[in-house]
Amino acid sequence: MLAALPVGAAWAQGPVITSVVPSANACAAARSGAVTVTFQDPLAAIAPVSLQVFSSQRGGRRTGATPAVRSANAVSFAPTPHPFVAGERVQATVSATGAGGAATRKVLQFTAAAGGTGSGTFLPGPDVPVGRGPANVVAGDVDGDGDLDLLAANFNTEVSVLLNGGRGTFSSAPSVTMSGDIRHLALADVDGDGDLDLLAPTYANGSGNLVGVRLNDGSGRFSGSQNVPVDQGPYGVATGDVDGDGDLDLLTANNARSTGTVSVRLNDGTGTFSGSHNVPVGRNPISVAVGDVDNDGDLDLLTANANSQTASVRVNNGAGVFGGGQEVPVVDPFTIAVGDVDADGDLDLVTVGRGEQASVRLNNGTGTFSGSQNVSVGPWSFGLAMGDVDGDGDLDIVSANANGGGPGTASVRLNNGAGIFSGNQEVSTGAITQGVALGDIDGDGDLDLLAANSTTAGTISVRLNGGTAAAAADSRNATLFSLFPNPASNVVTIAGTEPNAAVEVFDALGRRVAATRADASGAVVLQLPARLPTGIYLVRSGTQSVRLAVE
């Protein structure tokens, strides 16, 4: 359902969106592919039209330096001069006003494809020193040099910043001081200047209930003193354009009250936040995630409630006001993540916690979740990351396990493409592992693992994916090939493969159903077999693979 916000007469309708590419909630969008929104009517009859695109790991607001381009009836953004980062979450907001004054807004998220040589097997690696008691780690290119740096949330009022040398080796940069102890953090371009800023809630400790916002100067140096008031006991933080105005707002999960809340604070576009909307959720919410779970074109919120064995779902009215929803039964939740794990086009939820279980609950497309799949993971699973670690086009899960204070591990569980997870890989990390993140740390196109080890002499474990100690060549600017159209029914145009490369198509069981070869320019027109069943297929060329939906 596309969100149309009436203005004026009750019957007025905003411009009608007929298609969006990549599709909302796509798990393996081509990294070099354009974001394109097509309207039913020519854009000459629509004014104004805006498309804002935000990367979560490199470049922040991408439509600043390279604005979206209008054509006859579409607005489009091509990710130049560099493609989206492998495995990163991308968000786009489109808004348009018709001749009669009625407006349409739509917010969508998708995940850029990950491939490379990664098989989802992680190698032993270094444990990089950071500050005391890191509970969380995030990856993002904060210094603008094209590789992913790491930031650690330390339980001593500071955020450690470590800059990547390009192959997953890190050096320390100036740390960032907050007003209290930190348990979580987020990177997002909140001031819209094309770099990633830092947001960190300070857990209730007598210093106030605040979110520290520190702006990036583009070189990985953060400054400012804005501390945004929120409700009691802020723990988890998330960002997203919840009011559809083209900038990133902030949300915190607050766990100090007997009935937990999520604070929603709206951005004025410059990275200044205000508001007092606190949304009631379940008891002791630790983690918050945002995504369009009811498919109405805005971002909803979900929390993991540690003391109520539930995940709360609250739906958005399009203006950043949340209510209603569902309490979803899960097992001992601590952290929550959302993604389309069963390849049906909507967002499902996964939680982990103290019960040695990852709870997987599937969405029926309207924001109602059900199911009872609980996947065994390590003990005391405080952290959760979701990403395509084996490069097969679906979302896998990785949990960070504190193991009761002993040597930590990260559990890797692979998706079969239908939202069924299996495997028993336990990656050795440091002690008391609480946080985990995924990102292409060594620039080889696959997702590596970062784990935060919450000891007094804190460290971040760096574990590379795919059987190589480092990328053989600098592939930070490598692009995955693109498919058009996707979904498709008979013919697919493929661009961006290696010249004369073999191209193969596999079904969900790994059977090859089609094969061809690119021409000298790396392009090919692929004729799909007649009567090919509807479903998700994997198109593979060399070490790259992109998911294709056949309808």
PDB file of C-alpha atoms in Angstrom, residues 258-538:
ATOM      1  CA  SER A 258       7.951  -0.566  34.992  1.00  0.00           C
ATOM      2  CA  THR A 259       6.237   0.008  31.628  1.00  0.00           C
ATOM      3  CA  GLY A 260       8.830   0.698  28.972  1.00  0.00           C
ATOM      4  CA  THR A 261       8.694   3.394  26.330  1.00  0.00           C
ATOM      5  CA  VAL A 262      10.262   4.435  23.052  1.00  0.00           C
ATOM      6  CA  SER A 263      11.127   8.119  22.771  1.00  0.00           C
ATOM      7  CA  VAL A 264      10.598   9.598  19.307  1.00  0.00           C
ATOM      8  CA  ARG A 265      12.499  12.811  18.612  1.00  0.00           C
ATOM      9  CA  LEU A 266      12.127  14.516  15.231  1.00  0.00           C
ATOM     10  CA  ASN A 267      14.938  16.095  13.230  1.00  0.00           C
ATOM     11  CA  ASP A 268      14.616  19.594  11.770  1.00  0.00           C
ATOM     12  CA  GLY A 269      17.041  18.639   8.989  1.00  0.00           C
ATOM     13  CA  THR A 270      20.135  20.135  10.601  1.00  0.00           C
ATOM     14  CA  GLY A 271      20.679  17.412  13.204  1.00  0.00           C
ATOM     15  CA  THR A 272      18.711  19.237  15.904  1.00  0.00           C
ATOM     16  CA  PHE A 273      16.065  17.070  17.563  1.00  0.00           C
ATOM     17  CA  SER A 274      12.914  17.990  19.468  1.00  0.00           C
ATOM     18  CA  GLY A 275       9.596  16.588  20.623  1.00  0.00           C
ATOM     19  CA  SER A 276       8.159  14.748  23.594  1.00  0.00           C
ATOM     20  CA  HIS A 277       6.384  11.738  22.046  1.00  0.00           C
ATOM     21  CA  ASN A 278       7.011   8.625  24.193  1.00  0.00           C
ATOM     22  CA  VAL A 279       5.380   5.429  22.949  1.00  0.00           C
ATOM     23  CA  PRO A 280       4.347   2.781  25.524  1.00  0.00           C
ATOM     24  CA  VAL A 281       5.764  -0.680  24.794  1.00  0.00           C
ATOM     25  CA  GLY A 282       6.434  -3.832  26.848  1.00  0.00           C
ATOM     26  CA  ARG A 283       8.438  -4.065  30.051  1.00  0.00           C
ATOM     27  CA  ASN A 284      12.170  -3.320  30.027  1.00  0.00           C
ATOM     28  CA  PRO A 285      12.770  -2.630  26.321  1.00  0.00           C
ATOM     29  CA  ILE A 286      16.475  -2.923  25.544  1.00  0.00           C
ATOM     30  CA  SER A 287      16.566  -2.632  21.759  1.00  0.00           C
ATOM     31  CA  VAL A 288      14.535  -0.757  19.122  1.00  0.00           C
ATOM     32  CA  ALA A 289      14.366  -1.253  15.344  1.00  0.00           C
ATOM     33  CA  VAL A 290      12.490   0.597  12.602  1.00  0.00           C
ATOM     34  CA  GLY A 291      10.961  -0.703   9.372  1.00  0.00           C
ATOM     35  CA  ASP A 292       7.758  -0.619   7.347  1.00  0.00           C
ATOM     36  CA  VAL A 293       6.164  -3.772   8.715  1.00  0.00           C
ATOM     37  CA  ASP A 294       2.608  -3.041   7.517  1.00  0.00           C
ATOM     38  CA  ASN A 295       3.661  -1.980   4.009  1.00  0.00           C
ATOM     39  CA  ASP A 296       1.925   1.402   4.049  1.00  0.00           C
ATOM     40  CA  GLY A 297       4.940   3.514   3.104  1.00  0.00           C
ATOM     41  CA  ASP A 298       6.150   4.696   6.516  1.00  0.00           C
ATOM     42  CA  LEU A 299       8.488   3.328   9.176  1.00  0.00           C
ATOM     43  CA  ASP A 300       7.058   1.497  12.191  1.00  0.00           C
ATOM     44  CA  LEU A 301       8.922   0.594  15.395  1.00  0.00           C
ATOM     45  CA  LEU A 302       9.639  -2.665  17.177  1.00  0.00           C
ATOM     46  CA  THR A 303      11.256  -3.366  20.551  1.00  0.00           C
ATOM     47  CA  ALA A 304      12.765  -6.337  22.371  1.00  0.00           C
ATOM     48  CA  ASN A 305      11.304  -6.337  25.901  1.00  0.00           C
ATOM     49  CA  ALA A 306      13.637  -8.169  28.265  1.00  0.00           C
ATOM     50  CA  ASN A 307      11.193  -8.580  31.154  1.00  0.00           C
ATOM     51  CA  SER A 308       8.007  -9.481  29.311  1.00  0.00           C
ATOM     52  CA  GLN A 309       8.995 -12.237  26.854  1.00  0.00           C
ATOM     53  CA  THR A 310       7.604 -10.134  24.003  1.00  0.00           C
ATOM     54  CA  ALA A 311       8.531  -7.946  21.093  1.00  0.00           C
ATOM     55  CA  SER A 312       6.318  -4.866  20.807  1.00  0.00           C
ATOM     56  CA  VAL A 313       5.152  -3.669  17.384  1.00  0.00           C
ATOM     57  CA  ARG A 314       3.839  -0.100  17.076  1.00  0.00           C
ATOM     58  CA  VAL A 315       2.591   1.259  13.764  1.00  0.00           C
ATOM     59  CA  ASN A 316       3.190   4.742  12.388  1.00  0.00           C
ATOM     60  CA  ASN A 317       0.434   7.070  11.210  1.00  0.00           C
ATOM     61  CA  GLY A 318       2.828   8.585   8.669  1.00  0.00           C
ATOM     62  CA  ALA A 319       3.683  11.633  10.773  1.00  0.00           C
ATOM     63  CA  GLY A 320       5.909   9.901  13.335  1.00  0.00           C
ATOM     64  CA  VAL A 321       3.108   9.174  15.808  1.00  0.00           C
ATOM     65  CA  PHE A 322       2.931   5.522  16.867  1.00  0.00           C
ATOM     66  CA  GLY A 323       0.234   3.345  18.397  1.00  0.00           C
ATOM     67  CA  GLY A 324      -1.689   0.092  18.151  1.00  0.00           C
ATOM     68  CA  GLY A 325       0.282  -2.909  17.003  1.00  0.00           C
ATOM     69  CA  GLN A 326       0.943  -6.260  18.605  1.00  0.00           C
ATOM     70  CA  GLU A 327       2.825  -7.994  21.421  1.00  0.00           C
ATOM     71  CA  VAL A 328       4.679 -10.864  19.774  1.00  0.00           C
ATOM     72  CA  PRO A 329       5.707 -13.803  22.013  1.00  0.00           C
ATOM     73  CA  VAL A 330       9.478 -14.451  21.831  1.00  0.00           C
ATOM     74  CA  VAL A 331      12.098 -16.074  24.068  1.00  0.00           C
ATOM     75  CA  ASP A 332      14.016 -13.894  26.589  1.00  0.00           C
ATOM     76  CA  PRO A 333      14.546 -11.002  24.136  1.00  0.00           C
ATOM     77  CA  PHE A 334      17.422  -8.566  24.460  1.00  0.00           C
ATOM     78  CA  THR A 335      18.072  -7.381  20.910  1.00  0.00           C
ATOM     79  CA  ILE A 336      15.773  -7.170  17.890  1.00  0.00           C
ATOM     80  CA  ALA A 337      16.417  -6.892  14.142  1.00  0.00           C
ATOM     81  CA  VAL A 338      14.097  -6.796  11.141  1.00  0.00           C
ATOM     82  CA  GLY A 339      14.532  -8.076   7.596  1.00  0.00           C
ATOM     83  CA  ASP A 340      12.776 -10.114   4.922  1.00  0.00           C
ATOM     84  CA  VAL A 341      14.082 -13.542   5.884  1.00  0.00           C
ATOM     85  CA  ASP A 342      11.494 -15.589   3.944  1.00  0.00           C
ATOM     86  CA  ALA A 343      11.703 -13.629   0.657  1.00  0.00           C
ATOM     87  CA  ASP A 344       8.027 -12.676   0.500  1.00  0.00           C
ATOM     88  CA  GLY A 345       8.592  -8.909   0.355  1.00  0.00           C
ATOM     89  CA  ASP A 346       7.741  -7.929   3.920  1.00  0.00           C
ATOM     90  CA  LEU A 347       9.809  -7.464   7.064  1.00  0.00           C
ATOM     91  CA  ASP A 348      10.079 -10.284   9.575  1.00  0.00           C
ATOM     92  CA  LEU A 349      11.564 -10.016  13.072  1.00  0.00           C
ATOM     93  CA  VAL A 350      14.307 -11.843  14.909  1.00  0.00           C
ATOM     94  CA  THR A 351      15.271 -11.508  18.574  1.00  0.00           C
ATOM     95  CA  VAL A 352      18.019 -12.970  20.734  1.00  0.00           C
ATOM     96  CA  GLY A 353      18.521 -12.919  24.491  1.00  0.00           C
ATOM     97  CA  ARG A 354      19.408 -14.893  27.556  1.00  0.00           C
ATOM     98  CA  GLY A 355      17.496 -18.036  26.604  1.00  0.00           C
ATOM     99  CA  GLU A 356      20.053 -19.411  24.087  1.00  0.00           C
ATOM    100  CA  GLN A 357      17.412 -18.975  21.392  1.00  0.00           C
ATOM    101  CA  ALA A 358      16.979 -16.728  18.378  1.00  0.00           C
ATOM    102  CA  SER A 359      13.247 -16.256  17.920  1.00  0.00           C
ATOM    103  CA  VAL A 360      12.165 -15.921  14.273  1.00  0.00           C
ATOM    104  CA  ARG A 361       8.662 -14.538  13.708  1.00  0.00           C
ATOM    105  CA  LEU A 362       7.260 -14.116  10.207  1.00  0.00           C
ATOM    106  CA  ASN A 363       5.120 -11.224   8.968  1.00  0.00           C
ATOM    107  CA  ASN A 364       1.878 -11.809   7.084  1.00  0.00           C
ATOM    108  CA  GLY A 365       2.384  -8.536   5.190  1.00  0.00           C
ATOM    109  CA  THR A 366       0.174  -6.392   7.397  1.00  0.00           C
ATOM    110  CA  GLY A 367       2.487  -6.133  10.403  1.00  0.00           C
ATOM    111  CA  THR A 368       1.089  -9.182  12.193  1.00  0.00           C
ATOM    112  CA  PHE A 369       3.750 -11.681  13.233  1.00  0.00           C
ATOM    113  CA  SER A 370       3.432 -15.379  13.998  1.00  0.00           C
ATOM    114  CA  GLY A 371       5.406 -18.596  14.116  1.00  0.00           C
ATOM    115  CA  SER A 372       7.356 -20.556  16.686  1.00  0.00           C
ATOM    116  CA  GLN A 373      10.779 -21.104  15.123  1.00  0.00           C
ATOM    117  CA  ASN A 374      13.446 -20.765  17.805  1.00  0.00           C
ATOM    118  CA  VAL A 375      17.004 -21.301  16.607  1.00  0.00           C
ATOM    119  CA  SER A 376      19.634 -22.502  19.069  1.00  0.00           C
ATOM    120  CA  VAL A 377      22.477 -19.993  19.601  1.00  0.00           C
ATOM    121  CA  GLY A 378      25.120 -19.510  22.288  1.00  0.00           C
ATOM    122  CA  PRO A 379      24.396 -18.621  25.941  1.00  0.00           C
ATOM    123  CA  TRP A 380      23.600 -15.075  26.993  1.00  0.00           C
ATOM    124  CA  SER A 381      23.121 -13.706  23.493  1.00  0.00           C
ATOM    125  CA  PHE A 382      23.094  -9.957  24.009  1.00  0.00           C
ATOM    126  CA  GLY A 383      23.869  -8.856  20.443  1.00  0.00           C
ATOM    127  CA  LEU A 384      22.339  -9.593  17.039  1.00  0.00           C
ATOM    128  CA  ALA A 385      23.238  -8.715  13.450  1.00  0.00           C
ATOM    129  CA  MET A 386      21.475  -9.701  10.252  1.00  0.00           C
ATOM    130  CA  GLY A 387      23.177  -9.890   6.843  1.00  0.00           C
ATOM    131  CA  ASP A 388      24.022 -12.110   3.899  1.00  0.00           C
ATOM    132  CA  VAL A 389      27.251 -13.615   5.185  1.00  0.00           C
ATOM    133  CA  ASP A 390      27.393 -16.492   2.675  1.00  0.00           C
ATOM    134  CA  GLY A 391      26.556 -14.424  -0.402  1.00  0.00           C
ATOM    135  CA  ASP A 392      23.516 -16.404  -1.516  1.00  0.00           C
ATOM    136  CA  GLY A 393      21.077 -13.483  -1.558  1.00  0.00           C
ATOM    137  CA  ASP A 394      19.236 -13.999   1.731  1.00  0.00           C
ATOM    138  CA  LEU A 395      19.667 -12.681   5.277  1.00  0.00           C
ATOM    139  CA  ASP A 396      21.534 -14.802   7.806  1.00  0.00           C
ATOM    140  CA  ILE A 397      21.787 -14.116  11.551  1.00  0.00           C
ATOM    141  CA  VAL A 398      24.784 -13.721  13.853  1.00  0.00           C
ATOM    142  CA  SER A 399      24.464 -13.472  17.635  1.00  0.00           C
ATOM    143  CA  ALA A 400      27.020 -12.224  20.184  1.00  0.00           C
ATOM    144  CA  ASN A 401      27.220 -14.549  23.176  1.00  0.00           C
ATOM    145  CA  ALA A 402      28.614 -13.511  26.560  1.00  0.00           C
ATOM    146  CA  ASN A 403      28.634 -17.153  27.705  1.00  0.00           C
ATOM    147  CA  GLY A 404      28.073 -16.267  31.351  1.00  0.00           C
ATOM    148  CA  GLY A 405      31.256 -14.194  31.575  1.00  0.00           C
ATOM    149  CA  GLY A 406      33.626 -16.738  30.052  1.00  0.00           C
ATOM    150  CA  PRO A 407      35.234 -16.728  26.614  1.00  0.00           C
ATOM    151  CA  GLY A 408      32.751 -15.279  24.158  1.00  0.00           C
ATOM    152  CA  THR A 409      31.493 -16.556  20.831  1.00  0.00           C
ATOM    153  CA  ALA A 410      29.454 -15.411  17.873  1.00  0.00           C
ATOM    154  CA  SER A 411      26.872 -17.892  16.590  1.00  0.00           C
ATOM    155  CA  VAL A 412      26.409 -17.932  12.807  1.00  0.00           C
ATOM    156  CA  ARG A 413      23.141 -19.380  11.521  1.00  0.00           C
ATOM    157  CA  LEU A 414      22.518 -19.558   7.767  1.00  0.00           C
ATOM    158  CA  ASN A 415      19.199 -18.987   6.022  1.00  0.00           C
ATOM    159  CA  ASN A 416      17.907 -21.477   3.446  1.00  0.00           C
ATOM    160  CA  GLY A 417      16.111 -18.639   1.629  1.00  0.00           C
ATOM    161  CA  ALA A 418      12.733 -19.407   3.159  1.00  0.00           C
ATOM    162  CA  GLY A 419      13.476 -18.091   6.658  1.00  0.00           C
ATOM    163  CA  ILE A 420      14.642 -21.426   8.072  1.00  0.00           C
ATOM    164  CA  PHE A 421      17.987 -21.138   9.858  1.00  0.00           C
ATOM    165  CA  SER A 422      20.505 -23.881  10.557  1.00  0.00           C
ATOM    166  CA  GLY A 423      24.184 -24.506  11.203  1.00  0.00           C
ATOM    167  CA  ASN A 424      26.379 -24.726  14.263  1.00  0.00           C
ATOM    168  CA  GLN A 425      29.322 -22.421  13.558  1.00  0.00           C
ATOM    169  CA  GLU A 426      30.593 -20.762  16.734  1.00  0.00           C
ATOM    170  CA  VAL A 427      33.225 -18.101  16.079  1.00  0.00           C
ATOM    171  CA  SER A 428      35.679 -17.560  18.943  1.00  0.00           C
ATOM    172  CA  THR A 429      35.814 -13.956  20.160  1.00  0.00           C
ATOM    173  CA  GLY A 430      37.063 -12.227  23.300  1.00  0.00           C
ATOM    174  CA  ALA A 431      35.541 -12.471  26.771  1.00  0.00           C
ATOM    175  CA  ILE A 432      31.994 -11.351  27.691  1.00  0.00           C
ATOM    176  CA  THR A 433      30.999 -10.656  24.092  1.00  0.00           C
ATOM    177  CA  GLN A 434      27.910  -8.424  24.056  1.00  0.00           C
ATOM    178  CA  GLY A 435      27.708  -6.627  20.718  1.00  0.00           C
ATOM    179  CA  VAL A 436      28.130  -7.701  17.116  1.00  0.00           C
ATOM    180  CA  ALA A 437      28.144  -5.944  13.742  1.00  0.00           C
ATOM    181  CA  LEU A 438      28.623  -6.990  10.115  1.00  0.00           C
ATOM    182  CA  GLY A 439      30.386  -5.054   7.372  1.00  0.00           C
ATOM    183  CA  ASP A 440      32.867  -5.383   4.529  1.00  0.00           C
ATOM    184  CA  ILE A 441      35.890  -4.532   6.638  1.00  0.00           C
ATOM    185  CA  ASP A 442      38.615  -5.700   4.224  1.00  0.00           C
ATOM    186  CA  GLY A 443      37.003  -4.453   1.005  1.00  0.00           C
ATOM    187  CA  ASP A 444      36.541  -7.799  -0.721  1.00  0.00           C
ATOM    188  CA  GLY A 445      32.752  -7.574  -1.126  1.00  0.00           C
ATOM    189  CA  ASP A 446      31.649  -9.952   1.628  1.00  0.00           C
ATOM    190  CA  LEU A 447      30.518  -9.319   5.197  1.00  0.00           C
ATOM    191  CA  ASP A 448      33.053  -9.614   7.999  1.00  0.00           C
ATOM    192  CA  LEU A 449      32.303  -9.807  11.711  1.00  0.00           C
ATOM    193  CA  LEU A 450      33.027  -7.358  14.534  1.00  0.00           C
ATOM    194  CA  ALA A 451      32.345  -8.347  18.149  1.00  0.00           C
ATOM    195  CA  ALA A 452      32.476  -6.115  21.236  1.00  0.00           C
ATOM    196  CA  ASN A 453      34.069  -7.783  24.264  1.00  0.00           C
ATOM    197  CA  SER A 454      32.874  -6.079  27.430  1.00  0.00           C
ATOM    198  CA  THR A 455      35.828  -6.582  29.756  1.00  0.00           C
ATOM    199  CA  THR A 456      37.700  -3.915  31.726  1.00  0.00           C
ATOM    200  CA  ALA A 457      40.454  -4.030  29.108  1.00  0.00           C
ATOM    201  CA  GLY A 458      37.907  -3.927  26.308  1.00  0.00           C
ATOM    202  CA  THR A 459      38.515  -5.168  22.772  1.00  0.00           C
ATOM    203  CA  ILE A 460      36.778  -5.541  19.443  1.00  0.00           C
ATOM    204  CA  SER A 461      37.281  -8.909  17.757  1.00  0.00           C
ATOM    205  CA  VAL A 462      37.824  -8.605  13.988  1.00  0.00           C
ATOM    206  CA  ARG A 463      36.977 -11.814  12.122  1.00  0.00           C
ATOM    207  CA  LEU A 464      37.235 -11.851   8.321  1.00  0.00           C
ATOM    208  CA  ASN A 465      34.935 -13.845   6.064  1.00  0.00           C
ATOM    209  CA  GLY A 466      35.739 -16.156   3.240  1.00  0.00           C
ATOM    210  CA  GLY A 467      39.094 -17.859   3.637  1.00  0.00           C
ATOM    211  CA  THR A 468      41.508 -15.000   2.964  1.00  0.00           C
ATOM    212  CA  ALA A 469      43.474 -13.001   5.499  1.00  0.00           C
ATOM    213  CA  ALA A 470      43.019  -9.837   3.431  1.00  0.00           C
ATOM    214  CA  ALA A 471      41.622  -8.765   0.080  1.00  0.00           C
ATOM    215  CA  ALA A 472      44.012  -9.575  -2.751  1.00  0.00           C
ATOM    216  CA  ALA A 473      43.178  -6.301  -4.474  1.00  0.00           C
ATOM    217  CA  ASP A 474      41.437  -3.108  -3.496  1.00  0.00           C
ATOM    218  CA  SER A 475      37.787  -3.808  -4.348  1.00  0.00           C
ATOM    219  CA  ARG A 476      36.205  -1.077  -2.234  1.00  0.00           C
ATOM    220  CA  ASN A 477      34.795   0.486  -5.391  1.00  0.00           C
ATOM    221  CA  ALA A 478      33.840  -2.813  -7.043  1.00  0.00           C
ATOM    222  CA  THR A 479      30.252  -3.064  -8.220  1.00  0.00           C
ATOM    223  CA  LEU A 480      27.900  -5.998  -8.379  1.00  0.00           C
ATOM    224  CA  PHE A 481      26.239  -6.556 -11.742  1.00  0.00           C
ATOM    225  CA  SER A 482      22.648  -5.369 -12.105  1.00  0.00           C
ATOM    226  CA  LEU A 483      19.457  -7.081 -13.310  1.00  0.00           C
ATOM    227  CA  PHE A 484      16.531  -5.406 -15.073  1.00  0.00           C
ATOM    228  CA  PRO A 485      13.664  -5.908 -14.670  1.00  0.00           C
ATOM    229  CA  ASN A 486      13.629  -7.530 -11.260  1.00  0.00           C
ATOM    230  CA  PRO A 487      11.090  -9.128 -10.681  1.00  0.00           C
ATOM    231  CA  ALA A 488      11.001 -10.610 -14.191  1.00  0.00           C
ATOM    232  CA  SER A 489       8.899 -13.148 -16.088  1.00  0.00           C
ATOM    233  CA  ASN A 490      10.761 -13.993 -19.306  1.00  0.00           C
ATOM    234  CA  VAL A 491      13.743 -11.793 -20.275  1.00  0.00           C
ATOM    235  CA  VAL A 492      16.372 -10.221 -17.977  1.00  0.00           C
ATOM    236  CA  THR A 493      19.008  -7.700 -19.056  1.00  0.00           C
ATOM    237  CA  ILE A 494      22.263  -8.061 -17.112  1.00  0.00           C
ATOM    238  CA  ALA A 495      24.891  -5.326 -17.009  1.00  0.00           C
ATOM    239  CA  GLY A 496      28.207  -5.019 -15.207  1.00  0.00           C
ATOM    240  CA  THR A 497      29.586  -8.566 -15.364  1.00  0.00           C
ATOM    241  CA  GLU A 498      33.132  -9.301 -16.486  1.00  0.00           C
ATOM    242  CA  PRO A 499      33.581  -9.412 -20.286  1.00  0.00           C
ATOM    243  CA  ASN A 500      32.706 -12.827 -21.738  1.00  0.00           C
ATOM    244  CA  ALA A 501      31.980 -14.152 -18.221  1.00  0.00           C
ATOM    245  CA  ALA A 502      29.754 -17.162 -17.668  1.00  0.00           C
ATOM    246  CA  VAL A 503      26.363 -16.336 -16.149  1.00  0.00           C
ATOM    247  CA  GLU A 504      24.318 -19.035 -14.400  1.00  0.00           C
ATOM    248  CA  VAL A 505      20.905 -19.108 -12.721  1.00  0.00           C
ATOM    249  CA  PHE A 506      20.197 -21.430  -9.782  1.00  0.00           C
ATOM    250  CA  ASP A 507      16.950 -22.264  -7.992  1.00  0.00           C
ATOM    251  CA  ALA A 508      16.463 -22.425  -4.208  1.00  0.00           C
ATOM    252  CA  LEU A 509      17.733 -26.022  -4.154  1.00  0.00           C
ATOM    253  CA  GLY A 510      20.960 -25.087  -5.899  1.00  0.00           C
ATOM    254  CA  ARG A 511      19.991 -26.597  -9.288  1.00  0.00           C
ATOM    255  CA  ARG A 512      21.160 -24.750 -12.391  1.00  0.00           C
ATOM    256  CA  VAL A 513      18.137 -23.747 -14.455  1.00  0.00           C
ATOM    257  CA  ALA A 514      19.759 -21.463 -17.050  1.00  0.00           C
ATOM    258  CA  ALA A 515      23.183 -20.441 -18.319  1.00  0.00           C
ATOM    259  CA  THR A 516      24.634 -18.009 -20.828  1.00  0.00           C
ATOM    260  CA  ARG A 517      27.701 -15.845 -21.376  1.00  0.00           C
ATOM    261  CA  ALA A 518      28.237 -12.079 -21.321  1.00  0.00           C
ATOM    262  CA  ASP A 519      29.441 -10.252 -24.411  1.00  0.00           C
ATOM    263  CA  ALA A 520      32.701  -8.323 -24.681  1.00  0.00           C
ATOM    264  CA  SER A 521      31.218  -5.368 -22.777  1.00  0.00           C
ATOM    265  CA  GLY A 522      29.988  -7.464 -19.852  1.00  0.00           C
ATOM    266  CA  ALA A 523      26.329  -7.241 -20.904  1.00  0.00           C
ATOM    267  CA  VAL A 524      23.892 -10.030 -21.687  1.00  0.00           C
ATOM    268  CA  VAL A 525      20.217 -10.554 -22.418  1.00  0.00           C
ATOM    269  CA  LEU A 526      19.085 -13.685 -20.570  1.00  0.00           C
ATOM    270  CA  GLN A 527      16.040 -15.597 -21.781  1.00  0.00           C
ATOM    271  CA  LEU A 528      14.493 -17.414 -18.817  1.00  0.00           C
ATOM    272  CA  PRO A 529      13.221 -20.947 -19.395  1.00  0.00           C
ATOM    273  CA  ALA A 530       9.556 -21.282 -20.280  1.00  0.00           C
ATOM    274  CA  ARG A 531       7.226 -22.141 -17.379  1.00  0.00           C
ATOM    275  CA  LEU A 532       9.896 -21.396 -14.783  1.00  0.00           C
ATOM    276  CA  PRO A 533       8.104 -21.577 -11.386  1.00  0.00           C
ATOM    277  CA  THR A 534       7.514 -18.345  -9.497  1.00  0.00           C
ATOM    278  CA  GLY A 535      10.095 -17.798  -6.768  1.00  0.00           C
ATOM    279  CA  ILE A 536      13.531 -16.487  -5.838  1.00  0.00           C
ATOM    280  CA  TYR A 537      16.544 -17.500  -7.952  1.00  0.00           C
ATOM    281  CA  LEU A 538      20.263 -16.730  -7.713  1.00  0.00           C
TER     282      LEU A 538
END
